[in-house]
Tab-separated table of C-alpha atoms in Angstrom:
chain	number	residue	atom	x	y	z
A	1260	MET	CA	68.660	83.695	28.224
A	1261	ASP	CA	71.749	85.129	26.548
A	1262	GLY	CA	71.226	88.345	28.492
A	1263	GLU	CA	71.257	86.457	31.799
A	1264	LYS	CA	74.456	84.617	30.856
A	1265	GLU	CA	76.093	87.880	29.837
A	1266	GLU	CA	75.043	89.522	33.111
A	1267	GLN	CA	76.338	86.573	35.107
A	1268	LYS	CA	79.620	86.696	33.197
A	1269	ASN	CA	79.986	90.422	33.913
A	1270	SER	CA	79.188	89.829	37.579
A	1271	GLU	CA	81.852	87.117	37.828
A	1272	LEU	CA	84.383	89.374	36.101
A	1273	ARG	CA	83.589	92.227	38.475
A	1274	TYR	CA	83.942	89.926	41.484
A	1275	ARG	CA	87.330	88.706	40.261
A	1276	MET	CA	88.419	92.327	39.819
A	1277	PHE	CA	87.258	93.072	43.362
A	1278	ARG	CA	89.344	90.230	44.753
A	1279	MET	CA	92.296	91.413	42.662
A	1280	VAL	CA	92.255	94.968	44.062
A	1281	SER	CA	91.480	93.804	47.613
A	1282	VAL	CA	94.627	93.964	49.722
A	1283	GLY	CA	95.824	90.651	51.145
A	1284	VAL	CA	93.804	88.334	48.851
A	1285	THR	CA	96.446	86.011	47.427
A	1286	ASP	CA	94.473	82.907	46.468
A	1287	GLU	CA	95.349	83.354	42.775
A	1288	PRO	CA	98.663	84.380	41.138
A	1289	LEU	CA	96.974	87.392	39.511
A	1290	ASN	CA	95.750	88.726	42.880
A	1291	GLN	CA	99.143	88.220	44.459
A	1292	ALA	CA	100.894	89.880	41.517
A	1293	TYR	CA	98.562	92.886	41.724
A	1294	ASP	CA	99.396	93.360	45.400
A	1295	VAL	CA	103.099	93.243	44.602
A	1296	VAL	CA	102.755	95.734	41.723
A	1297	SER	CA	100.621	98.048	43.872
A	1298	THR	CA	103.179	98.038	46.682
A	1299	VAL	CA	106.139	98.530	44.315
A	1300	ALA	CA	104.364	101.405	42.525
A	1301	LEU	CA	103.698	103.132	45.841
A	1302	VAL	CA	107.279	102.699	47.063
A	1303	ILE	CA	108.697	103.997	43.758
A	1304	ASN	CA	106.342	106.985	43.796
A	1305	MET	CA	107.325	107.874	47.371
A	1306	ALA	CA	111.022	107.516	46.542
A	1307	VAL	CA	110.674	109.768	43.482
A	1308	MET	CA	108.774	112.353	45.533
A	1309	VAL	CA	111.589	112.464	48.104
A	1310	MET	CA	114.494	112.435	45.632
A	1311	ASN	CA	112.934	115.238	43.585
A	1312	THR	CA	113.542	117.542	46.555
A	1313	PHE	CA	117.342	117.208	46.062
A	1314	ASP	CA	118.459	119.656	43.384
A	1315	ASN	CA	121.468	117.616	42.239
A	1316	LEU	CA	119.381	114.432	41.812
A	1317	ALA	CA	116.499	116.293	40.146
A	1318	GLU	CA	118.918	117.886	37.678
A	1319	LYS	CA	120.644	114.617	36.827
A	1320	TYR	CA	117.692	112.195	36.830
A	1321	GLY	CA	114.778	114.571	36.357
A	1322	ASP	CA	113.528	112.938	33.149
A	1323	LEU	CA	113.580	109.485	34.737
A	1324	PHE	CA	111.737	110.776	37.817
A	1325	THR	CA	109.081	112.329	35.577
A	1326	ILE	CA	108.523	109.060	33.682
A	1327	LEU	CA	108.310	107.040	36.902
A	1328	GLU	CA	105.850	109.500	38.414
A	1329	HIS	CA	103.642	109.434	35.295
A	1330	VAL	CA	103.562	105.628	35.266
A	1331	THR	CA	102.860	105.187	38.995
A	1332	VAL	CA	100.228	107.922	39.120
A	1333	PHE	CA	98.491	106.392	36.106
A	1334	PHE	CA	98.451	103.082	37.999
A	1335	PHE	CA	96.838	104.843	40.996
A	1336	ALA	CA	94.162	106.241	38.680
A	1337	VAL	CA	93.406	102.804	37.186
A	1338	ASP	CA	93.303	101.324	40.696
A	1339	TYR	CA	90.796	103.984	41.795
A	1340	PHE	CA	88.424	103.322	38.908
A	1341	LEU	CA	88.658	99.562	39.441
A	1342	ARG	CA	87.643	100.098	43.054
A	1343	LEU	CA	84.751	102.273	41.903
A	1344	TYR	CA	83.666	99.550	39.481
A	1345	THR	CA	83.736	96.860	42.194
A	1346	ALA	CA	82.424	98.960	45.091
A	1347	GLN	CA	79.239	96.868	45.353
A	1348	TYR	CA	81.270	93.893	46.597
A	1349	LEU	CA	82.987	96.103	49.168
A	1350	TYR	CA	79.576	97.159	50.498
A	1351	PRO	CA	77.312	94.184	49.618
A	1352	GLU	CA	74.419	95.585	51.636
A	1353	CYS	CA	74.141	98.575	49.254
A	1354	SER	CA	73.122	98.917	45.625
A	1355	GLN	CA	75.813	99.654	43.035
A	1356	GLY	CA	75.076	103.399	43.071
A	1357	LYS	CA	75.021	103.723	46.867
A	1358	ALA	CA	78.126	101.538	47.220
A	1359	THR	CA	79.991	103.746	44.748
A	1360	VAL	CA	79.028	106.929	46.613
A	1361	LYS	CA	79.942	105.323	49.937
A	1362	TYR	CA	83.392	104.410	48.646
A	1363	VAL	CA	83.985	107.851	47.079
A	1364	PHE	CA	83.345	109.603	50.404
A	1365	SER	CA	85.111	107.026	52.579
A	1366	PHE	CA	88.578	107.759	53.966
A	1367	ALA	CA	90.170	105.180	51.660
A	1368	GLY	CA	88.279	106.564	48.654
A	1369	ILE	CA	89.385	110.141	49.349
A	1370	VAL	CA	93.016	109.023	49.757
A	1371	ASP	CA	92.846	107.036	46.516
A	1372	LEU	CA	91.389	110.037	44.679
A	1373	LEU	CA	94.020	112.441	46.010
A	1374	SER	CA	96.724	109.956	44.987
A	1375	PHE	CA	96.305	110.836	41.315
A	1376	LEU	CA	93.875	113.749	40.820
A	1377	PRO	CA	96.200	116.601	41.990
A	1378	PHE	CA	98.802	115.353	39.521
A	1379	TYR	CA	96.475	115.953	36.539
A	1380	LEU	CA	94.677	119.096	37.748
A	1381	PRO	CA	97.527	121.526	36.827
A	1382	PHE	CA	96.965	120.595	33.169
A	1383	PHE	CA	93.507	122.168	33.462
A	1384	PHE	CA	94.231	124.806	36.144
A	1385	PRO	CA	97.898	125.903	35.776
A	1386	SER	CA	97.543	128.738	38.280
A	1387	GLY	CA	96.885	126.318	41.146
A	1388	ALA	CA	99.859	124.050	40.522
A	1389	SER	CA	101.551	124.792	43.854
A	1390	VAL	CA	98.361	124.063	45.817
A	1391	PHE	CA	97.739	120.807	43.920
A	1392	ARG	CA	101.320	119.719	44.563
A	1393	PHE	CA	100.661	119.974	48.289
A	1394	PHE	CA	97.763	117.490	48.045
A	1395	ARG	CA	100.039	114.902	46.461
A	1396	VAL	CA	101.332	114.213	49.955
A	1397	ALA	CA	98.074	112.287	50.468
A	1398	ARG	CA	99.658	109.413	48.530
A	1399	ILE	CA	101.664	108.511	51.588
A	1400	MET	CA	98.393	107.566	53.308
A	1401	ARG	CA	98.186	104.598	50.938
A	1402	LEU	CA	100.985	103.039	52.975
A	1403	PHE	CA	98.380	102.155	55.605
A	1404	ARG	CA	97.106	99.472	53.230
A	1405	ILE	CA	100.280	97.520	53.990
A	1406	ASN	CA	98.724	96.907	57.429
A	1407	ALA	CA	96.692	94.125	55.855
A	1408	TYR	CA	99.883	92.062	55.446
A	1409	TYR	CA	101.356	92.508	58.916
A	1410	ASP	CA	99.540	91.833	62.174
A	1411	SER	CA	102.196	93.794	64.096
A	1412	LEU	CA	101.273	96.949	62.155
A	1413	ASN	CA	97.579	96.334	62.787
A	1414	VAL	CA	98.318	96.306	66.501
A	1415	ILE	CA	99.203	100.026	66.311
A	1416	THR	CA	95.797	101.059	64.996
A	1417	GLU	CA	94.000	98.664	67.355
A	1418	VAL	CA	95.825	100.101	70.376
A	1419	LEU	CA	95.086	103.692	69.378
A	1420	ALA	CA	91.422	102.832	68.779
A	1421	SER	CA	91.028	100.989	72.097
A	1422	LYS	CA	92.782	103.725	74.111
A	1423	LYS	CA	91.365	106.747	72.295
A	1424	THR	CA	89.321	107.929	75.304
A	1425	GLN	CA	92.313	107.900	77.640
A	1426	LEU	CA	94.556	109.509	75.021
A	1427	LEU	CA	92.056	112.295	74.357
A	1428	SER	CA	91.800	112.906	78.105
A	1429	SER	CA	95.584	113.167	78.456
A	1430	VAL	CA	95.829	115.512	75.464
A	1431	PHE	CA	93.105	117.691	76.979
A	1432	ILE	CA	95.029	117.863	80.257
A	1433	ILE	CA	98.205	118.852	78.395
A	1434	LEU	CA	96.366	121.625	76.522
A	1435	VAL	CA	94.922	122.971	79.784
A	1436	LEU	CA	98.390	122.944	81.342
A	1437	MET	CA	99.850	124.752	78.331
A	1438	LEU	CA	97.246	127.492	78.628
A	1439	ALA	CA	97.772	127.754	82.409
A	1440	ALA	CA	101.569	127.877	81.974
A	1441	SER	CA	101.229	130.596	79.343
A	1442	LEU	CA	99.020	132.711	81.618
A	1443	CYS	CA	101.325	132.247	84.593
A	1444	MET	CA	104.438	133.131	82.611
A	1445	TYR	CA	102.714	136.182	81.138
A	1446	SER	CA	101.881	137.368	84.660
A	1447	VAL	CA	105.478	137.227	85.899
A	1448	GLU	CA	107.400	138.098	82.690
A	1449	ASN	CA	105.257	140.760	81.008
A	1450	VAL	CA	106.866	143.639	82.855
A	1451	ALA	CA	110.429	142.408	82.244
A	1452	GLN	CA	109.850	141.324	78.622
A	1453	PRO	CA	106.840	143.177	77.209
A	1454	ASP	CA	107.895	142.477	73.620
A	1455	VAL	CA	108.261	138.714	74.195
A	1456	PHE	CA	105.349	138.011	76.564
A	1457	GLU	CA	103.050	140.688	75.212
A	1458	ASN	CA	99.724	138.909	75.855
A	1459	ALA	CA	98.229	135.788	77.407
A	1460	PHE	CA	98.746	133.697	74.271
A	1461	SER	CA	102.295	134.806	73.476
A	1462	GLY	CA	103.620	132.214	75.927
A	1463	ILE	CA	101.875	129.302	74.209
A	1464	TRP	CA	104.956	128.547	72.113
A	1465	TRP	CA	107.160	128.652	75.193
A	1466	ALA	CA	104.712	126.479	77.139
A	1467	ALA	CA	104.528	123.909	74.327
A	1468	SER	CA	108.292	123.688	73.904
A	1469	THR	CA	108.757	123.436	77.679
A	1470	LEU	CA	106.017	120.910	78.405
A	1471	LEU	CA	106.665	118.681	75.406
A	1472	THR	CA	110.476	119.019	75.102
A	1473	VAL	CA	113.287	120.708	77.044
A	1474	GLY	CA	112.646	124.140	75.524
A	1475	TYR	CA	113.629	125.788	72.274
A	1476	GLY	CA	115.574	128.824	73.443
A	1477	ASP	CA	114.045	131.684	71.485
A	1478	ILE	CA	111.596	132.518	74.310
A	1479	TYR	CA	112.617	132.027	77.937
A	1480	PRO	CA	112.063	133.675	81.333
A	1481	ILE	CA	114.664	136.101	82.696
A	1482	THR	CA	113.170	136.984	86.095
A	1483	THR	CA	113.840	134.890	89.182
A	1484	MET	CA	110.151	134.119	89.635
A	1485	GLY	CA	109.850	133.229	85.968
A	1486	LYS	CA	112.800	130.856	86.138
A	1487	LEU	CA	111.403	129.106	89.223
A	1488	LEU	CA	108.046	128.811	87.490
A	1489	GLY	CA	109.778	127.464	84.386
A	1490	ILE	CA	111.519	124.756	86.452
A	1491	ALA	CA	108.209	123.696	88.010
A	1492	ILE	CA	106.468	123.617	84.649
A	1493	THR	CA	109.346	121.577	83.149
A	1494	PHE	CA	109.036	118.922	85.873
A	1495	LEU	CA	105.256	118.946	85.427
A	1496	GLY	CA	105.648	118.594	81.666
A	1497	VAL	CA	107.789	115.464	82.018
A	1498	GLY	CA	105.007	113.821	84.004
A	1499	MET	CA	102.255	114.987	81.669
A	1500	VAL	CA	103.982	113.745	78.524
A	1501	ALA	CA	104.597	110.405	80.255
A	1502	ILE	CA	100.823	109.871	80.625
A	1503	PRO	CA	99.993	109.215	76.939
A	1504	THR	CA	103.270	107.313	76.575
A	1505	GLY	CA	102.267	105.031	79.448
A	1506	ILE	CA	98.754	104.581	78.029
A	1507	ILE	CA	100.094	103.511	74.626
A	1508	SER	CA	102.717	101.222	76.207
A	1509	ALA	CA	100.087	99.542	78.379
A	1510	GLY	CA	97.867	99.165	75.334
A	1511	PHE	CA	100.639	97.404	73.417
A	1512	VAL	CA	101.264	95.024	76.312
A	1513	GLU	CA	97.545	94.222	76.584
A	1514	GLN	CA	97.165	93.690	72.840
A	1515	TYR	CA	100.193	91.422	72.474
A	1516	THR	CA	99.152	89.479	75.584
A	1517	ARG	CA	95.681	88.989	74.107
A	1518	LEU	CA	97.073	87.833	70.750
A	1519	LYS	CA	99.467	85.446	72.485
A	1520	ARG	CA	96.672	84.052	74.644
A	1521	ILE	CA	94.453	83.496	71.592
A	1522	GLY	CA	97.276	81.746	69.787
A	1523	GLU	CA	98.291	79.491	72.702
A	1524	VAL	CA	95.031	78.654	74.395
A	1525	GLY	CA	93.266	77.426	71.267
A	1526	LEU	CA	89.659	76.284	71.520
A	1527	GLU	CA	87.818	76.697	74.781
A	1528	GLU	CA	86.335	73.577	76.340
A	1529	THR	CA	82.862	75.107	76.399
A	1530	ILE	CA	82.692	75.375	72.592
A	1531	THR	CA	82.500	72.508	70.101
A	1532	PHE	CA	83.655	73.141	66.545
A	1533	ILE	CA	83.068	71.167	63.378
A	1534	GLN	CA	84.459	71.835	59.912
A	1535	VAL	CA	82.324	71.404	56.807
A	1536	LYS	CA	83.264	71.845	53.148
A	1537	LEU	CA	80.471	73.195	50.950
A	1538	SER	CA	79.802	71.605	47.565
A	1539	VAL	CA	77.825	73.027	44.647
A	1540	ARG	CA	74.787	70.998	45.716
A	1541	ASP	CA	74.624	72.406	49.241
A	1542	ALA	CA	71.691	74.705	49.995
A	1543	TRP	CA	73.937	77.274	51.690
A	1544	VAL	CA	75.939	77.994	48.511
A	1545	GLY	CA	75.041	81.473	47.230
A	1546	LYS	CA	73.411	82.505	50.509
A	1547	ARG	CA	74.577	85.177	52.909
A	1548	ILE	CA	75.615	83.974	56.340
A	1549	LYS	CA	72.700	85.757	57.990
A	1550	GLU	CA	70.362	83.735	55.765
A	1551	THR	CA	71.657	80.314	56.872
A	1552	GLU	CA	69.256	80.181	59.856
A	1553	LEU	CA	71.472	78.250	62.243
A	1554	PRO	CA	69.841	77.187	65.519
A	1555	HIS	CA	70.254	79.246	68.661
A	1556	GLY	CA	73.640	78.634	70.270
A	1557	ALA	CA	75.366	77.792	66.979
A	1558	MET	CA	77.280	80.123	64.695
A	1559	ILE	CA	79.673	80.146	61.737
A	1560	ALA	CA	82.996	81.051	63.333
A	1561	VAL	CA	85.369	81.064	60.333
A	1562	VAL	CA	85.104	80.789	56.552
A	1563	GLN	CA	88.208	79.388	54.866
A	1564	ARG	CA	88.216	80.201	51.140
A	1565	GLY	CA	91.312	78.872	49.430
A	1566	ARG	CA	94.211	80.394	51.362
A	1567	ASP	CA	92.079	83.262	52.674
A	1568	THR	CA	90.481	83.322	56.096
A	1569	ILE	CA	87.293	85.393	56.006
A	1570	VAL	CA	85.615	86.929	59.054
A	1571	PRO	CA	82.031	85.615	58.771
A	1572	ARG	CA	80.010	88.815	58.833
A	1573	GLY	CA	76.333	88.585	58.019
A	1574	ASN	CA	76.701	89.836	54.449
A	1575	VAL	CA	79.426	87.365	53.421
A	1576	VAL	CA	78.125	85.149	50.596
A	1577	LEU	CA	79.073	81.478	50.910
A	1578	GLN	CA	80.574	79.781	47.865
A	1579	ALA	CA	81.132	76.224	46.729
A	1580	GLY	CA	84.472	74.965	48.058
A	1581	ASP	CA	84.341	77.089	51.226
A	1582	ARG	CA	85.383	75.336	54.411
A	1583	ILE	CA	83.253	76.666	57.252
A	1584	LEU	CA	83.948	76.205	60.941
A	1585	ILE	CA	80.711	75.952	62.930
A	1586	GLY	CA	80.822	76.492	66.683
A	1587	ALA	CA	78.171	75.493	69.208
A	1588	ASP	CA	77.719	75.671	72.970
A	1589	ASN	CA	78.913	72.470	74.624
A	1590	SER	CA	77.364	73.043	78.037
A	1591	MET	CA	76.225	69.940	79.938
A	1592	LYS	CA	72.539	69.054	79.831
A	1593	GLU	CA	70.444	67.568	82.595
A	1594	THR	CA	70.457	64.190	80.823
A	1595	PRO	CA	74.019	63.045	80.039
A	1596	VAL	CA	74.557	61.805	76.498
A	1597	GLU	CA	77.216	59.714	74.826
A	1598	ILE	CA	78.212	59.444	71.179
A	1599	LYS	CA	80.069	56.316	70.161
A	1600	GLU	CA	81.344	54.986	66.829
A	1601	ILE	CA	81.444	51.266	66.045
A	1602	ILE	CA	83.236	49.966	62.947
A	1603	LEU	CA	81.654	46.750	61.695
A	1604	ASP	CA	84.069	43.950	60.765
A	1605	LYS	CA	83.155	40.894	58.749
A	1606	ASP	CA	82.202	38.897	61.882
A	1607	HIS	CA	79.998	41.559	63.486
A	1608	LYS	CA	76.451	40.330	64.057
A	1609	TRP	CA	74.968	43.587	62.636
A	1610	ASN	CA	76.362	42.851	59.166
A	1611	GLY	CA	73.545	42.339	56.654
A	1612	GLN	CA	70.851	43.507	59.054
A	1613	ALA	CA	68.427	46.380	58.535
A	1614	VAL	CA	68.527	49.168	61.127
A	1615	ARG	CA	64.954	48.431	62.260
A	1616	ASP	CA	65.878	44.822	63.081
A	1617	LEU	CA	68.776	45.636	65.410
A	1618	ASP	CA	68.455	44.695	69.040
A	1619	ILE	CA	69.506	47.927	70.761
A	1620	SER	CA	68.290	49.917	73.735
A	1621	ARG	CA	65.364	52.331	73.390
A	1622	GLN	CA	67.658	55.087	74.649
A	1623	THR	CA	70.231	54.419	71.939
A	1624	PHE	CA	69.845	55.552	68.331
A	1625	ILE	CA	71.897	55.147	65.174
A	1626	ILE	CA	72.287	58.722	64.000
A	1627	MET	CA	74.749	58.261	61.141
A	1628	VAL	CA	76.520	55.638	59.052
A	1629	ARG	CA	79.853	56.365	57.354
A	1630	ARG	CA	80.349	54.225	54.266
A	1631	SER	CA	83.285	54.654	51.855
A	1632	GLY	CA	83.751	58.263	52.874
A	1633	ARG	CA	80.038	59.159	52.532
A	1634	MET	CA	77.684	60.100	55.345
A	1635	ILE	CA	74.381	58.213	55.329
A	1636	ILE	CA	71.375	59.188	57.428
A	1637	PRO	CA	70.004	55.754	58.365
A	1638	LYS	CA	66.430	54.754	57.650
A	1639	GLY	CA	64.642	51.702	58.952
A	1640	ASP	CA	65.411	49.689	55.833
A	1641	THR	CA	69.079	50.739	55.641
A	1642	VAL	CA	71.158	47.535	55.578
A	1643	LEU	CA	74.487	47.679	57.387
A	1644	ARG	CA	77.584	46.336	55.646
A	1645	ASN	CA	81.088	45.192	56.486
A	1646	GLY	CA	83.339	48.228	57.054
A	1647	ASP	CA	80.515	50.605	57.948
A	1648	ALA	CA	81.193	53.056	60.788
A	1649	VAL	CA	77.999	53.257	62.844
A	1650	VAL	CA	77.576	56.315	65.085
A	1651	LEU	CA	75.413	55.698	68.153
A	1652	TYR	CA	73.737	58.333	70.299
A	1653	SER	CA	72.848	57.286	73.850
A	1654	GLN	CA	71.110	59.213	76.646
A	1655	LYS	CA	72.835	57.381	79.472
A	1656	LYS	CA	76.307	56.938	80.835
A	1657	GLY	CA	77.197	53.691	79.098
A	1658	ILE	CA	76.210	51.542	76.170
A	1659	PRO	CA	75.237	47.919	77.000
A	1660	GLU	CA	77.833	45.312	76.295
A	1661	GLU	CA	75.580	43.492	73.816
A	1662	GLU	CA	75.671	46.613	71.596
A	1663	GLU	CA	79.444	46.520	71.449
A	1664	GLU	CA	79.742	42.977	70.226
C-alpha cells in the first residue's frame, strides 16, 4: 500500500515537472516563473555569445561573460534532464523508455542537447574545442520555443508548412535556371575569359549573384554577347525570385484571413456546443479522450484546464476540474422537436405532483429537472416543487396550452 502511494506521489511530481518545463503552461506561478527564467537565460546566453566576439568587450567584461555563460548553460543542462525525466507525458502513447528515446532523437531534443553538451566537451577533449564551439550556435534554435507565446510567430511556420510544395518547386526552378545560366555564360565567355569561366560550373557563383541579387562584381561578362545574356538573365532572375516571395505573401494573407474568420464568425449554426465541468466523481476523470466513447456525431472540441486551453487529442487524459466543450451535429431531423423550460411558481398546478401523475401529451416528456443548481433525472415518483425548472422535450411544433399553465 505504501509502495502504491509512493509511486503515485512520484507520478504526480513528475507530471508537475512536465507542466513546469512545458512552454506556455502558466496555470501556476511556478510554471510561469520557469518560463520567464528560461527565456531570460536564453536571451542572456545569446547576448554573451554575441558580445564575446568584440575584443574590447571581451577584454573588459570577460570574467562576467564567463560566469553568465556557465550559469545559463548549466540551466540548459538541468532543463534537458528534466525533459528527459518527464518525456512519458510528452509522448503518453509510449512507455517511459520509448518516450525518452523519442525525445532524445527529436529535433527539440537534439537542440536541447547541443545547447549545453558542446560547452562541456572541451574539458574532456581539449583538441576539439574549436569544433565544439561551432555547435554552440545550436542554442539559437531554442528561440523557436518562444513561438508558443505568440500566434503571429506561429503563423510563419504554418505558412511555410502549408506552402512547402510550391516553395520547393520554385527553388527547383531557380536551381535549374542557375545551372542553365552558368552553361550559357560559359559558352560565350570561355574564350574571352578562360581563367574566370574555366568550366561549366565556374559560372554558378555569377549565376547565383545575378539571379538572386544585382550581381557581386568579381565575376562578370566582358563580351557583347555575354553582356546581352547577362541582362536577360538579370530580368529573368527578378521574376524567378518574385515567385517564392509571392507564394509566402499569399500564404500570409490566407492564414491571417483564416484566423480572422475563425475569430469573428464564432460557432457555426450546424454545430451545437455544451460546456461541462468534470468533478472527481465523474466517470471520465482519469480516462483518455479516445476512451470516453461519445456517440457518433459528437466530439470533445476543447478542454479548458485552469487558464490553459488544450487541444483534445485522443491521448489527453481528462482531470477533475476540467471544463470540456462538447460539440454535436445540429442537423434537422425528419420529426421536428422542441425543448422548453418551465419554471414552477407557487401557484403552478404541477407543484406537489409526481411526474407519473402529470397530465401531459404522449409526445412530450420531462427530460430533466433543475433544483437548487442540481440536475435531476426525473423518475415516475419524483415530486415537483416550487422553484423547479422543468425541461420538456416534445416531438411536435408546439406544446399544448394546458402544459404551460
